[in-house]
Amino acid sequence: MKHLQNMILFSCALAFSAILVEGLFYFLNRGPAPPEIQVVEGSPNAERLDFFHYHPVYGYSGLPNVSKQFYGKVITHNSKGMRGPEIEYEAGDNVSRVAFIGDSQTWGWAVNDYETIPFFTNQILNNNSKKVAYEALNFGATGYGIDQSYLRFISEGLRYKPDYVVLTYFADNDIWETGAAEAWGVEKPFFFEKDDGSFCVSNIPPKRASGWPSDNLEKKFDFDSLHFNVAGIELNFTDTQVVQYFKNRSLNTSLFGSWGSDNSEPLKAINKHIGCVQNEPAPEIAHWEDKVQLAIKLIDRIRAAVEERGGKFMVVTKPLEKDFRNHSMEYNYRTVLSQLNELGIEVIDLYHVFENADASPESLYQGAGHLTPYGNQLVAKNVATRIRRY
């Protein structure tokens, strides 16, 4: 008899819990429906699989609340998908903020959390400041083009009201990434210039690559087969609120996204700062020189967005490893430097920084052209020096 009572109590508790869960997902299903994203064949590569997920504007963004090793180095994202510690949108009293934007060099490829350019800059500035506390914000994302960095900055970065903004220009690939609607196995936003000289963002939303682990759950599981027969009773879970919630969502968006705390609205930022968005990708840019010009113009737009809010902007340019080894700057690198100088944009040219440091290439560069912790520290020292001059 006691065993039967326990079974009845357990069954009642289970049924009550199921009703509560259904009720919760009933209200979740009343919210905005997830965007209908077309899925195409493709696969994000390398670290994008472990630290990033699909984003309907940027192409992909940082996973929130993740901490794991990459090439033996600990990489941590906060609740907003940014590398580094938690930082509130509003700064405290006597706090000056330095926002870093860019690709894997900003993010910190194959270096520990305490070996990135933003971390070292924050450390150096605070070690030599008594009246002002500095906060460095890392908006870097591996593989980002200048266009993606710009979109993330106007969508998320400006919310932190940074006093200084530092863009790292990665000579290895920033030009071709910016001048394409697909990079590193995934689709991305793609800027184009209209006849009147204004800009438009195309390929929004980018198609989701099928290789993302967070690909649509309906494509991974047969939700229509959720039929069971228990003791002659037919149970059909296909139309439950729980299944309907997850059916059209991706794994990260459904489960992990709710644990993140970033609530930025990129489409509103695009409408405010750019004023034009289109679904289809614009025609491919045919000439390399035009891709260079697009990158330069987007850098200038970032500068304008920073300065019109009273901030200071600078670009850190990293040369190719072979250029530093051969003591000769590549034509494209020299072109970018020249045009940034013509626009009056403040530049920290790492080619000359490294030459003046009398450092060996082996001490500065590691895999895929990225900087070592020592290289990152040299960059941070120069950034901190410029900031102190303002």
XYZ file of C-alpha atoms in Angstrom:
390
model
C 0.000 0.000 0.000
C 2.787 2.425 0.914
C 4.528 1.665 -2.373
C 1.315 2.438 -4.258
C 0.916 5.721 -2.366
C 4.460 6.732 -3.251
C 3.823 5.913 -6.903
C 0.663 8.014 -6.892
C 2.453 10.927 -5.195
C 5.320 10.694 -7.665
C 2.933 10.618 -10.621
C 1.028 13.621 -9.297
C 4.256 15.564 -8.716
C 5.449 14.681 -12.211
C 2.167 15.766 -13.767
C 2.156 18.999 -11.759
C 5.745 19.766 -12.842
C 4.840 19.105 -16.470
C 1.902 21.505 -16.215
C 4.160 24.187 -14.695
C 6.739 23.751 -17.453
C 4.046 23.889 -20.141
C 2.697 27.064 -18.553
C 6.139 28.665 -18.551
C 6.734 27.877 -22.217
C 3.226 29.040 -23.074
C 4.247 32.549 -21.989
C 7.655 32.258 -23.688
C 5.867 31.409 -26.927
C 3.878 34.623 -26.670
C 7.081 36.595 -27.259
C 8.491 37.588 -30.658
C 8.976 34.658 -33.004
C 12.572 33.834 -33.932
C 13.633 35.148 -37.332
C 13.296 32.765 -40.238
C 16.906 32.249 -41.250
C 17.802 30.363 -44.391
C 20.365 27.636 -43.786
C 23.083 26.991 -46.366
C 25.895 24.487 -46.599
C 28.975 25.745 -44.826
C 31.052 25.253 -41.744
C 32.580 27.760 -39.327
C 36.174 26.819 -38.685
C 38.628 26.763 -35.817
C 37.803 28.779 -32.701
C 34.488 30.050 -34.087
C 32.978 26.654 -33.258
C 33.907 26.867 -29.567
C 33.439 30.538 -28.731
C 30.904 31.982 -31.170
C 27.418 31.359 -32.487
C 25.227 32.576 -35.311
C 24.052 36.198 -35.181
C 21.331 37.536 -37.532
C 23.197 40.802 -38.194
C 26.927 40.343 -37.512
C 27.001 36.828 -38.972
C 28.225 35.507 -35.633
C 28.931 36.851 -32.160
C 30.543 35.702 -28.928
C 28.908 32.998 -26.863
C 27.998 34.394 -23.436
C 29.289 32.836 -20.227
C 31.845 30.518 -21.779
C 35.276 29.628 -20.438
C 37.460 26.954 -22.001
C 40.929 26.333 -23.334
C 42.130 27.054 -26.851
C 45.674 25.937 -27.689
C 46.181 25.470 -23.964
C 45.164 29.061 -23.151
C 42.100 29.990 -21.080
C 39.556 32.104 -22.949
C 36.600 33.568 -21.055
C 33.545 35.434 -22.309
C 31.306 37.417 -19.976
C 27.506 37.377 -19.975
C 27.406 39.703 -23.001
C 29.677 37.525 -25.125
C 32.677 39.853 -24.713
C 36.066 38.497 -23.767
C 36.965 39.585 -20.263
C 35.248 40.363 -16.968
C 31.715 41.613 -16.419
C 31.295 45.329 -17.127
C 28.099 47.305 -16.616
C 26.777 49.601 -19.324
C 27.067 52.628 -17.035
C 30.540 53.581 -15.875
C 31.230 54.451 -12.264
C 32.523 57.782 -10.990
C 35.980 58.811 -12.222
C 36.097 55.891 -14.645
C 37.521 56.269 -18.141
C 36.740 53.583 -20.683
C 38.819 52.213 -23.551
C 36.905 50.143 -26.116
C 38.892 47.799 -28.350
C 37.310 46.638 -31.595
C 38.630 44.360 -34.302
C 39.249 40.731 -35.092
C 41.226 37.898 -33.504
C 44.137 40.192 -32.677
C 41.846 42.264 -30.461
C 40.022 39.211 -29.124
C 43.292 37.520 -28.222
C 44.077 34.497 -30.389
C 45.828 31.701 -28.472
C 46.679 33.882 -25.469
C 45.305 33.751 -21.933
C 42.725 36.198 -20.640
C 45.531 38.086 -18.895
C 47.644 38.322 -22.078
C 45.359 40.230 -24.469
C 45.937 43.790 -25.687
C 42.903 45.132 -23.770
C 44.017 43.414 -20.550
C 47.590 44.720 -20.754
C 46.373 48.242 -21.612
C 44.016 48.240 -18.644
C 46.793 47.037 -16.363
C 49.349 49.600 -17.564
C 46.958 52.555 -17.357
C 45.722 51.697 -13.872
C 49.236 51.081 -12.552
C 50.116 54.682 -13.400
C 46.880 56.481 -12.541
C 45.840 57.808 -9.151
C 42.811 59.958 -10.002
C 41.153 57.986 -12.800
C 40.263 54.305 -12.971
C 40.383 52.751 -16.423
C 38.191 50.009 -17.839
C 39.124 48.204 -21.053
C 36.351 46.600 -23.077
C 37.135 43.844 -25.568
C 34.694 43.791 -28.509
C 37.042 41.722 -30.652
C 35.813 38.643 -32.497
C 38.005 36.280 -34.426
C 37.612 36.608 -38.180
C 35.676 39.881 -38.090
C 36.031 42.288 -40.961
C 36.075 46.026 -40.346
C 32.404 46.095 -41.324
C 31.408 43.634 -38.597
C 33.489 45.537 -36.040
C 31.737 48.758 -37.069
C 28.287 47.192 -36.726
C 29.077 45.726 -33.326
C 30.512 49.033 -32.160
C 27.462 51.136 -33.085
C 25.138 48.441 -31.702
C 26.921 47.501 -28.477
C 30.070 49.562 -28.014
C 28.409 52.971 -27.935
C 26.159 51.834 -25.088
C 29.217 51.839 -22.811
C 30.067 55.459 -23.695
C 33.798 54.799 -24.257
C 36.223 57.705 -23.938
C 38.753 56.046 -26.251
C 38.258 53.568 -29.075
C 41.061 51.457 -30.535
C 40.661 49.505 -33.782
C 43.274 46.891 -34.621
C 43.894 46.564 -38.348
C 45.084 43.059 -39.248
C 46.999 43.285 -42.526
C 46.710 39.544 -43.165
C 43.004 39.538 -44.001
C 40.979 42.626 -42.998
C 40.637 43.903 -46.571
C 39.251 40.757 -48.164
C 37.016 39.983 -45.161
C 35.478 43.442 -45.361
C 35.015 43.246 -49.119
C 33.029 40.000 -49.141
C 29.654 38.603 -48.081
C 31.254 35.382 -46.839
C 34.395 34.694 -44.830
C 35.784 31.726 -42.924
C 32.969 29.405 -43.938
C 30.069 31.641 -42.874
C 28.041 34.433 -44.423
C 28.343 37.955 -43.048
C 26.960 41.467 -43.612
C 28.343 43.289 -46.630
C 28.496 47.073 -47.082
C 28.181 48.798 -50.422
C 28.287 52.435 -51.456
C 25.289 53.839 -53.317
C 25.429 56.325 -56.192
C 24.854 59.257 -53.836
C 27.847 58.282 -51.682
C 25.802 56.920 -48.791
C 26.241 53.385 -47.485
C 23.919 50.422 -47.181
C 24.318 47.110 -45.350
C 23.357 44.122 -47.463
C 22.932 40.399 -46.747
C 20.899 41.004 -43.586
C 20.208 38.501 -42.163
C 23.140 36.408 -43.370
C 22.268 32.796 -44.116
C 23.182 30.460 -41.293
C 25.903 27.960 -42.118
C 24.778 24.384 -41.547
C 27.983 23.636 -39.657
C 27.145 25.760 -36.621
C 26.538 23.519 -33.582
C 23.584 25.818 -32.884
C 21.902 25.044 -36.195
C 18.102 24.908 -36.160
C 16.938 22.143 -33.807
C 14.145 21.072 -36.122
C 16.806 20.018 -38.624
C 18.653 17.964 -36.010
C 15.703 16.217 -34.348
C 12.542 14.637 -35.724
C 9.994 16.519 -33.641
C 7.121 14.894 -35.538
C 8.099 11.500 -34.138
C 7.362 12.446 -30.536
C 4.543 9.905 -30.275
C 4.566 7.313 -27.503
C 2.282 4.522 -26.359
C 2.294 3.950 -22.605
C 0.043 1.196 -21.253
C -2.220 1.537 -24.256
C -2.416 5.324 -23.935
C -1.292 7.400 -26.944
C 0.913 10.335 -25.970
C 1.701 12.994 -28.581
C 4.222 15.655 -27.532
C 4.532 17.268 -30.965
C 2.193 20.150 -30.198
C 3.286 20.858 -26.629
C 4.405 24.371 -25.751
C 7.903 23.102 -24.935
C 8.375 21.514 -28.361
C 6.885 24.517 -30.161
C 9.352 26.809 -28.383
C 12.458 24.845 -29.368
C 11.221 23.700 -32.769
C 12.196 26.809 -34.728
C 15.144 27.928 -32.672
C 18.816 27.191 -32.543
C 20.368 25.459 -29.572
C 22.422 28.429 -28.358
C 19.608 30.929 -28.945
C 17.085 28.790 -27.107
C 19.098 27.604 -24.156
C 22.276 29.581 -23.703
C 21.165 32.894 -25.161
C 18.755 33.398 -22.291
C 21.701 33.214 -19.909
C 23.425 36.117 -21.639
C 22.612 39.698 -20.720
C 23.236 41.643 -23.934
C 20.011 43.167 -25.223
C 21.415 45.411 -27.947
C 19.317 46.085 -31.046
C 21.606 46.119 -34.107
C 18.846 46.860 -36.630
C 17.890 50.012 -34.739
C 21.562 51.014 -34.662
C 21.818 50.460 -38.423
C 18.754 52.602 -39.061
C 20.173 55.356 -36.869
C 23.787 55.414 -38.039
C 23.556 54.076 -41.602
C 19.935 54.342 -42.667
C 19.866 51.526 -45.188
C 19.632 47.749 -44.955
C 18.739 45.140 -47.550
C 18.217 41.407 -47.507
C 20.049 40.341 -50.655
C 23.856 40.589 -50.818
C 25.175 43.405 -52.975
C 27.209 42.543 -56.091
C 30.725 41.365 -55.360
C 33.456 44.006 -55.473
C 35.562 43.176 -58.509
C 38.745 45.179 -57.908
C 41.077 44.935 -54.930
C 41.596 48.697 -54.867
C 37.855 49.171 -54.351
C 37.929 46.750 -51.417
C 40.729 48.804 -49.879
C 38.683 51.976 -50.312
C 35.654 50.353 -48.673
C 37.752 49.387 -45.643
C 39.233 52.888 -45.350
C 35.814 54.549 -45.591
C 34.394 52.275 -42.900
C 37.309 53.085 -40.607
C 36.559 56.760 -41.162
C 32.903 56.136 -40.259
C 34.005 54.531 -37.003
C 36.175 57.575 -36.299
C 33.195 59.873 -36.955
C 30.919 57.870 -34.636
C 33.535 58.115 -31.880
C 34.453 61.773 -32.263
C 30.906 63.119 -32.564
C 30.399 61.813 -29.028
C 33.564 63.444 -27.723
C 35.731 60.328 -27.803
C 39.230 59.761 -29.140
C 39.954 57.231 -31.877
C 43.099 55.467 -32.998
C 44.026 52.564 -35.258
C 46.710 49.992 -34.466
C 48.059 48.563 -37.731
C 49.747 45.164 -37.621
C 51.992 44.297 -40.596
C 52.433 40.875 -42.119
C 54.973 38.696 -40.345
C 56.957 38.265 -43.562
C 57.150 42.053 -43.967
C 58.740 42.410 -40.563
C 61.117 39.533 -41.238
C 62.099 40.976 -44.624
C 62.333 44.573 -43.339
C 60.009 45.758 -46.088
C 56.401 46.929 -45.897
C 53.982 45.386 -48.381
C 52.287 47.737 -50.875
C 48.780 47.245 -49.423
C 50.008 47.959 -45.903
C 51.754 51.140 -47.035
C 48.610 52.190 -48.916
C 46.417 51.789 -45.842
C 48.903 53.702 -43.675
C 49.118 56.518 -46.200
C 45.362 56.908 -46.543
C 44.741 56.811 -42.796
C 47.340 59.549 -42.362
C 45.718 61.626 -45.113
C 42.410 61.407 -43.240
C 44.104 62.617 -40.059
C 43.370 59.378 -38.214
C 45.797 58.633 -35.411
C 47.778 55.489 -36.165
C 50.086 53.259 -34.154
C 52.134 51.511 -36.838
C 53.454 48.279 -35.357
C 56.019 47.841 -38.109
C 58.013 50.742 -36.679
C 57.045 49.972 -33.071
C 58.553 46.504 -33.414
C 61.637 47.791 -35.219
C 62.279 50.325 -32.465
C 61.845 47.611 -29.843
C 64.651 45.647 -31.515
C 62.616 42.475 -31.015
C 62.936 39.254 -32.977
C 60.057 37.979 -35.124
C 59.922 34.833 -32.985
C 59.260 36.887 -29.846
C 56.462 38.848 -31.526
C 54.582 36.457 -33.800
C 52.945 33.105 -33.231
C 50.469 31.053 -35.300
C 48.583 32.500 -38.280
C 50.313 35.870 -37.999
C 48.968 36.651 -34.527
C 50.997 38.344 -31.825
C 52.504 36.649 -28.809
C 51.797 37.887 -25.271
C 54.994 39.937 -25.521
C 53.809 41.453 -28.801
C 50.450 42.279 -27.240
C 52.203 43.928 -24.313
C 54.231 46.142 -26.650
C 51.013 47.214 -28.379
C 49.373 47.958 -25.038
C 52.301 50.125 -23.905
C 51.999 52.258 -27.022
C 48.212 52.547 -26.722
C 48.531 53.571 -23.068
C 51.165 56.177 -23.968
C 48.854 57.745 -26.566
C 45.939 57.804 -24.142
C 48.018 59.580 -21.492
C 48.915 62.289 -24.022
C 45.294 63.334 -24.540
